[in-house]
Amino acid sequence: MKKTAFALFLAMTACTFAAGASAQYVGPGSSPAAENVRAILARPVDDQHVTLRGKIVRQIRGDQYLFSDGTGEIRVDIDDHLFPHNRPITHNVTVEITGEIDAEPMEPVEIDVKQLRIVE
């Protein structure tokens, strides 16, 4: 019984590590990286990692904002703790956001921001 449980544990652990490694794969068969908002909106890929530079145009509500990189506008979800505490961000400040595309059926495409950085 212990050997079976241990074998099951090893199999589950291997699957977990394999899933994490495949998420970073960028070779043949992978989704091309989205370079701008226009490309994301034209062909959204759920959970695809993106890094974009642009401006936070306005707050929609709560932690949802409208972001523009000059090619289009997209809704972004930015948790309060990601904003720098030492400098306010206005609609004139250029930022770099890194996150994942959230493309759910029947919902607007948005980016779940994991990191926000002011670009000097």
JSON list of C-alpha atoms in Angstrom, two decimals:
[
{"chain": "A", "resi": 1, "resn": "MET", "atom": "CA", "xyz": [0.00, 0.00, 0.00]},
{"chain": "A", "resi": 2, "resn": "LYS", "atom": "CA", "xyz": [2.81, 2.43, 0.90]},
{"chain": "A", "resi": 3, "resn": "LYS", "atom": "CA", "xyz": [4.58, 1.75, -2.41]},
{"chain": "A", "resi": 4, "resn": "THR", "atom": "CA", "xyz": [1.39, 2.50, -4.36]},
{"chain": "A", "resi": 5, "resn": "ALA", "atom": "CA", "xyz": [0.80, 5.74, -2.47]},
{"chain": "A", "resi": 6, "resn": "PHE", "atom": "CA", "xyz": [4.43, 6.80, -2.96]},
{"chain": "A", "resi": 7, "resn": "ALA", "atom": "CA", "xyz": [4.26, 6.00, -6.69]},
{"chain": "A", "resi": 8, "resn": "LEU", "atom": "CA", "xyz": [1.06, 8.05, -6.99]},
{"chain": "A", "resi": 9, "resn": "PHE", "atom": "CA", "xyz": [2.73, 10.93, -5.15]},
{"chain": "A", "resi": 10, "resn": "LEU", "atom": "CA", "xyz": [5.73, 10.83, -7.53]},
{"chain": "A", "resi": 11, "resn": "ALA", "atom": "CA", "xyz": [3.46, 10.76, -10.58]},
{"chain": "A", "resi": 12, "resn": "MET", "atom": "CA", "xyz": [1.47, 13.75, -9.35]},
{"chain": "A", "resi": 13, "resn": "THR", "atom": "CA", "xyz": [4.66, 15.68, -8.53]},
{"chain": "A", "resi": 14, "resn": "ALA", "atom": "CA", "xyz": [6.11, 14.99, -11.99]},
{"chain": "A", "resi": 15, "resn": "CYS", "atom": "CA", "xyz": [2.90, 16.21, -13.65]},
{"chain": "A", "resi": 16, "resn": "THR", "atom": "CA", "xyz": [2.99, 19.40, -11.59]},
{"chain": "A", "resi": 17, "resn": "PHE", "atom": "CA", "xyz": [6.57, 20.18, -12.61]},
{"chain": "A", "resi": 18, "resn": "ALA", "atom": "CA", "xyz": [5.91, 19.31, -16.25]},
{"chain": "A", "resi": 19, "resn": "ALA", "atom": "CA", "xyz": [2.90, 21.65, -16.37]},
{"chain": "A", "resi": 20, "resn": "GLY", "atom": "CA", "xyz": [4.95, 24.51, -14.98]},
{"chain": "A", "resi": 21, "resn": "ALA", "atom": "CA", "xyz": [7.76, 23.95, -17.46]},
{"chain": "A", "resi": 22, "resn": "SER", "atom": "CA", "xyz": [5.46, 23.80, -20.46]},
{"chain": "A", "resi": 23, "resn": "ALA", "atom": "CA", "xyz": [3.96, 27.19, -19.58]},
{"chain": "A", "resi": 24, "resn": "GLN", "atom": "CA", "xyz": [7.28, 28.83, -20.47]},
{"chain": "A", "resi": 25, "resn": "TYR", "atom": "CA", "xyz": [7.75, 26.95, -23.75]},
{"chain": "A", "resi": 26, "resn": "VAL", "atom": "CA", "xyz": [8.07, 29.29, -26.74]},
{"chain": "A", "resi": 27, "resn": "GLY", "atom": "CA", "xyz": [9.14, 26.92, -29.52]},
{"chain": "A", "resi": 28, "resn": "PRO", "atom": "CA", "xyz": [7.15, 25.35, -32.37]},
{"chain": "A", "resi": 29, "resn": "GLY", "atom": "CA", "xyz": [3.50, 24.88, -31.51]},
{"chain": "A", "resi": 30, "resn": "SER", "atom": "CA", "xyz": [3.45, 27.55, -28.81]},
{"chain": "A", "resi": 31, "resn": "SER", "atom": "CA", "xyz": [1.38, 30.71, -29.02]},
{"chain": "A", "resi": 32, "resn": "PRO", "atom": "CA", "xyz": [3.33, 33.70, -30.32]},
{"chain": "A", "resi": 33, "resn": "ALA", "atom": "CA", "xyz": [3.84, 36.43, -27.76]},
{"chain": "A", "resi": 34, "resn": "ALA", "atom": "CA", "xyz": [1.33, 39.24, -28.00]},
{"chain": "A", "resi": 35, "resn": "GLU", "atom": "CA", "xyz": [3.23, 42.45, -28.66]},
{"chain": "A", "resi": 36, "resn": "ASN", "atom": "CA", "xyz": [0.49, 45.03, -28.08]},
{"chain": "A", "resi": 37, "resn": "VAL", "atom": "CA", "xyz": [-3.11, 45.57, -27.07]},
{"chain": "A", "resi": 38, "resn": "ARG", "atom": "CA", "xyz": [-4.37, 45.37, -30.66]},
{"chain": "A", "resi": 39, "resn": "ALA", "atom": "CA", "xyz": [-2.80, 41.90, -31.06]},
{"chain": "A", "resi": 40, "resn": "ILE", "atom": "CA", "xyz": [-4.24, 40.72, -27.74]},
{"chain": "A", "resi": 41, "resn": "LEU", "atom": "CA", "xyz": [-7.75, 41.84, -28.62]},
{"chain": "A", "resi": 42, "resn": "ALA", "atom": "CA", "xyz": [-7.52, 40.36, -32.13]},
{"chain": "A", "resi": 43, "resn": "ARG", "atom": "CA", "xyz": [-6.45, 36.92, -30.86]},
{"chain": "A", "resi": 44, "resn": "PRO", "atom": "CA", "xyz": [-6.72, 36.57, -27.08]},
{"chain": "A", "resi": 45, "resn": "VAL", "atom": "CA", "xyz": [-5.06, 33.48, -25.60]},
{"chain": "A", "resi": 46, "resn": "ASP", "atom": "CA", "xyz": [-6.23, 32.74, -22.06]},
{"chain": "A", "resi": 47, "resn": "ASP", "atom": "CA", "xyz": [-3.39, 32.65, -19.49]},
{"chain": "A", "resi": 48, "resn": "GLN", "atom": "CA", "xyz": [-0.80, 33.91, -22.00]},
{"chain": "A", "resi": 49, "resn": "HIS", "atom": "CA", "xyz": [1.94, 35.95, -20.33]},
{"chain": "A", "resi": 50, "resn": "VAL", "atom": "CA", "xyz": [2.32, 39.51, -21.60]},
{"chain": "A", "resi": 51, "resn": "THR", "atom": "CA", "xyz": [4.44, 42.57, -20.91]},
{"chain": "A", "resi": 52, "resn": "LEU", "atom": "CA", "xyz": [3.19, 45.90, -22.23]},
{"chain": "A", "resi": 53, "resn": "ARG", "atom": "CA", "xyz": [4.18, 49.56, -21.96]},
{"chain": "A", "resi": 54, "resn": "GLY", "atom": "CA", "xyz": [1.60, 52.29, -21.96]},
{"chain": "A", "resi": 55, "resn": "LYS", "atom": "CA", "xyz": [-0.61, 54.38, -19.70]},
{"chain": "A", "resi": 56, "resn": "ILE", "atom": "CA", "xyz": [-3.39, 53.73, -17.27]},
{"chain": "A", "resi": 57, "resn": "VAL", "atom": "CA", "xyz": [-6.10, 55.88, -18.82]},
{"chain": "A", "resi": 58, "resn": "ARG", "atom": "CA", "xyz": [-8.66, 55.75, -16.02]},
{"chain": "A", "resi": 59, "resn": "GLN", "atom": "CA", "xyz": [-10.06, 53.71, -13.17]},
{"chain": "A", "resi": 60, "resn": "ILE", "atom": "CA", "xyz": [-13.22, 51.79, -14.08]},
{"chain": "A", "resi": 61, "resn": "ARG", "atom": "CA", "xyz": [-14.07, 50.59, -10.57]},
{"chain": "A", "resi": 62, "resn": "GLY", "atom": "CA", "xyz": [-12.24, 48.99, -7.67]},
{"chain": "A", "resi": 63, "resn": "ASP", "atom": "CA", "xyz": [-9.08, 47.38, -8.99]},
{"chain": "A", "resi": 64, "resn": "GLN", "atom": "CA", "xyz": [-10.15, 47.52, -12.66]},
{"chain": "A", "resi": 65, "resn": "TYR", "atom": "CA", "xyz": [-8.56, 50.13, -14.91]},
{"chain": "A", "resi": 66, "resn": "LEU", "atom": "CA", "xyz": [-8.41, 50.97, -18.60]},
{"chain": "A", "resi": 67, "resn": "PHE", "atom": "CA", "xyz": [-4.91, 50.62, -20.10]},
{"chain": "A", "resi": 68, "resn": "SER", "atom": "CA", "xyz": [-3.71, 51.93, -23.46]},
{"chain": "A", "resi": 69, "resn": "ASP", "atom": "CA", "xyz": [-0.46, 51.32, -25.31]},
{"chain": "A", "resi": 70, "resn": "GLY", "atom": "CA", "xyz": [-1.39, 53.49, -28.30]},
{"chain": "A", "resi": 71, "resn": "THR", "atom": "CA", "xyz": [-2.68, 50.55, -30.38]},
{"chain": "A", "resi": 72, "resn": "GLY", "atom": "CA", "xyz": [-5.86, 50.04, -28.38]},
{"chain": "A", "resi": 73, "resn": "GLU", "atom": "CA", "xyz": [-7.40, 49.96, -24.92]},
{"chain": "A", "resi": 74, "resn": "ILE", "atom": "CA", "xyz": [-7.92, 46.96, -22.66]},
{"chain": "A", "resi": 75, "resn": "ARG", "atom": "CA", "xyz": [-9.24, 46.44, -19.16]},
{"chain": "A", "resi": 76, "resn": "VAL", "atom": "CA", "xyz": [-6.58, 45.54, -16.60]},
{"chain": "A", "resi": 77, "resn": "ASP", "atom": "CA", "xyz": [-6.99, 44.21, -13.08]},
{"chain": "A", "resi": 78, "resn": "ILE", "atom": "CA", "xyz": [-4.34, 45.72, -10.77]},
{"chain": "A", "resi": 79, "resn": "ASP", "atom": "CA", "xyz": [-4.30, 44.93, -7.05]},
{"chain": "A", "resi": 80, "resn": "ASP", "atom": "CA", "xyz": [-3.62, 47.95, -4.81]},
{"chain": "A", "resi": 81, "resn": "HIS", "atom": "CA", "xyz": [-0.38, 46.50, -3.42]},
{"chain": "A", "resi": 82, "resn": "LEU", "atom": "CA", "xyz": [1.19, 46.57, -6.92]},
{"chain": "A", "resi": 83, "resn": "PHE", "atom": "CA", "xyz": [1.10, 50.37, -7.13]},
{"chain": "A", "resi": 84, "resn": "PRO", "atom": "CA", "xyz": [4.28, 52.10, -5.92]},
{"chain": "A", "resi": 85, "resn": "HIS", "atom": "CA", "xyz": [3.78, 53.82, -2.58]},
{"chain": "A", "resi": 86, "resn": "ASN", "atom": "CA", "xyz": [6.30, 56.57, -3.19]},
{"chain": "A", "resi": 87, "resn": "ARG", "atom": "CA", "xyz": [4.88, 58.03, -6.43]},
{"chain": "A", "resi": 88, "resn": "PRO", "atom": "CA", "xyz": [1.31, 58.55, -7.61]},
{"chain": "A", "resi": 89, "resn": "ILE", "atom": "CA", "xyz": [0.45, 57.32, -11.10]},
{"chain": "A", "resi": 90, "resn": "THR", "atom": "CA", "xyz": [-1.62, 59.62, -13.30]},
{"chain": "A", "resi": 91, "resn": "HIS", "atom": "CA", "xyz": [-2.90, 59.14, -16.85]},
{"chain": "A", "resi": 92, "resn": "ASN", "atom": "CA", "xyz": [0.33, 60.84, -18.08]},
{"chain": "A", "resi": 93, "resn": "VAL", "atom": "CA", "xyz": [2.77, 58.37, -16.47]},
{"chain": "A", "resi": 94, "resn": "THR", "atom": "CA", "xyz": [4.14, 55.56, -18.65]},
{"chain": "A", "resi": 95, "resn": "VAL", "atom": "CA", "xyz": [4.10, 52.17, -16.95]},
{"chain": "A", "resi": 96, "resn": "GLU", "atom": "CA", "xyz": [5.13, 48.65, -17.81]},
{"chain": "A", "resi": 97, "resn": "ILE", "atom": "CA", "xyz": [2.69, 45.93, -16.82]},
{"chain": "A", "resi": 98, "resn": "THR", "atom": "CA", "xyz": [3.36, 42.22, -16.72]},
{"chain": "A", "resi": 99, "resn": "GLY", "atom": "CA", "xyz": [0.58, 39.71, -16.31]},
{"chain": "A", "resi": 100, "resn": "GLU", "atom": "CA", "xyz": [-1.68, 37.13, -17.87]},
{"chain": "A", "resi": 101, "resn": "ILE", "atom": "CA", "xyz": [-4.50, 37.47, -20.37]},
{"chain": "A", "resi": 102, "resn": "ASP", "atom": "CA", "xyz": [-7.89, 36.55, -18.98]},
{"chain": "A", "resi": 103, "resn": "ALA", "atom": "CA", "xyz": [-10.05, 35.55, -21.95]},
{"chain": "A", "resi": 104, "resn": "GLU", "atom": "CA", "xyz": [-13.24, 33.99, -20.63]},
{"chain": "A", "resi": 105, "resn": "PRO", "atom": "CA", "xyz": [-16.24, 33.29, -22.87]},
{"chain": "A", "resi": 106, "resn": "MET", "atom": "CA", "xyz": [-18.93, 35.98, -22.70]},
{"chain": "A", "resi": 107, "resn": "GLU", "atom": "CA", "xyz": [-16.61, 38.32, -20.75]},
{"chain": "A", "resi": 108, "resn": "PRO", "atom": "CA", "xyz": [-14.45, 41.20, -21.99]},
{"chain": "A", "resi": 109, "resn": "VAL", "atom": "CA", "xyz": [-10.78, 40.31, -22.43]},
{"chain": "A", "resi": 110, "resn": "GLU", "atom": "CA", "xyz": [-8.62, 41.70, -19.64]},
{"chain": "A", "resi": 111, "resn": "ILE", "atom": "CA", "xyz": [-5.12, 41.41, -18.24]},
{"chain": "A", "resi": 112, "resn": "ASP", "atom": "CA", "xyz": [-4.57, 40.21, -14.69]},
{"chain": "A", "resi": 113, "resn": "VAL", "atom": "CA", "xyz": [-1.54, 42.31, -13.76]},
{"chain": "A", "resi": 114, "resn": "LYS", "atom": "CA", "xyz": [1.13, 40.61, -11.65]},
{"chain": "A", "resi": 115, "resn": "GLN", "atom": "CA", "xyz": [3.73, 43.40, -11.76]},
{"chain": "A", "resi": 116, "resn": "LEU", "atom": "CA", "xyz": [3.58, 47.15, -12.41]},
{"chain": "A", "resi": 117, "resn": "ARG", "atom": "CA", "xyz": [6.62, 49.36, -12.93]},
{"chain": "A", "resi": 118, "resn": "ILE", "atom": "CA", "xyz": [6.95, 53.07, -13.71]},
{"chain": "A", "resi": 119, "resn": "VAL", "atom": "CA", "xyz": [9.02, 53.67, -16.85]},
{"chain": "A", "resi": 120, "resn": "GLU", "atom": "CA", "xyz": [11.24, 56.72, -16.54]}
]
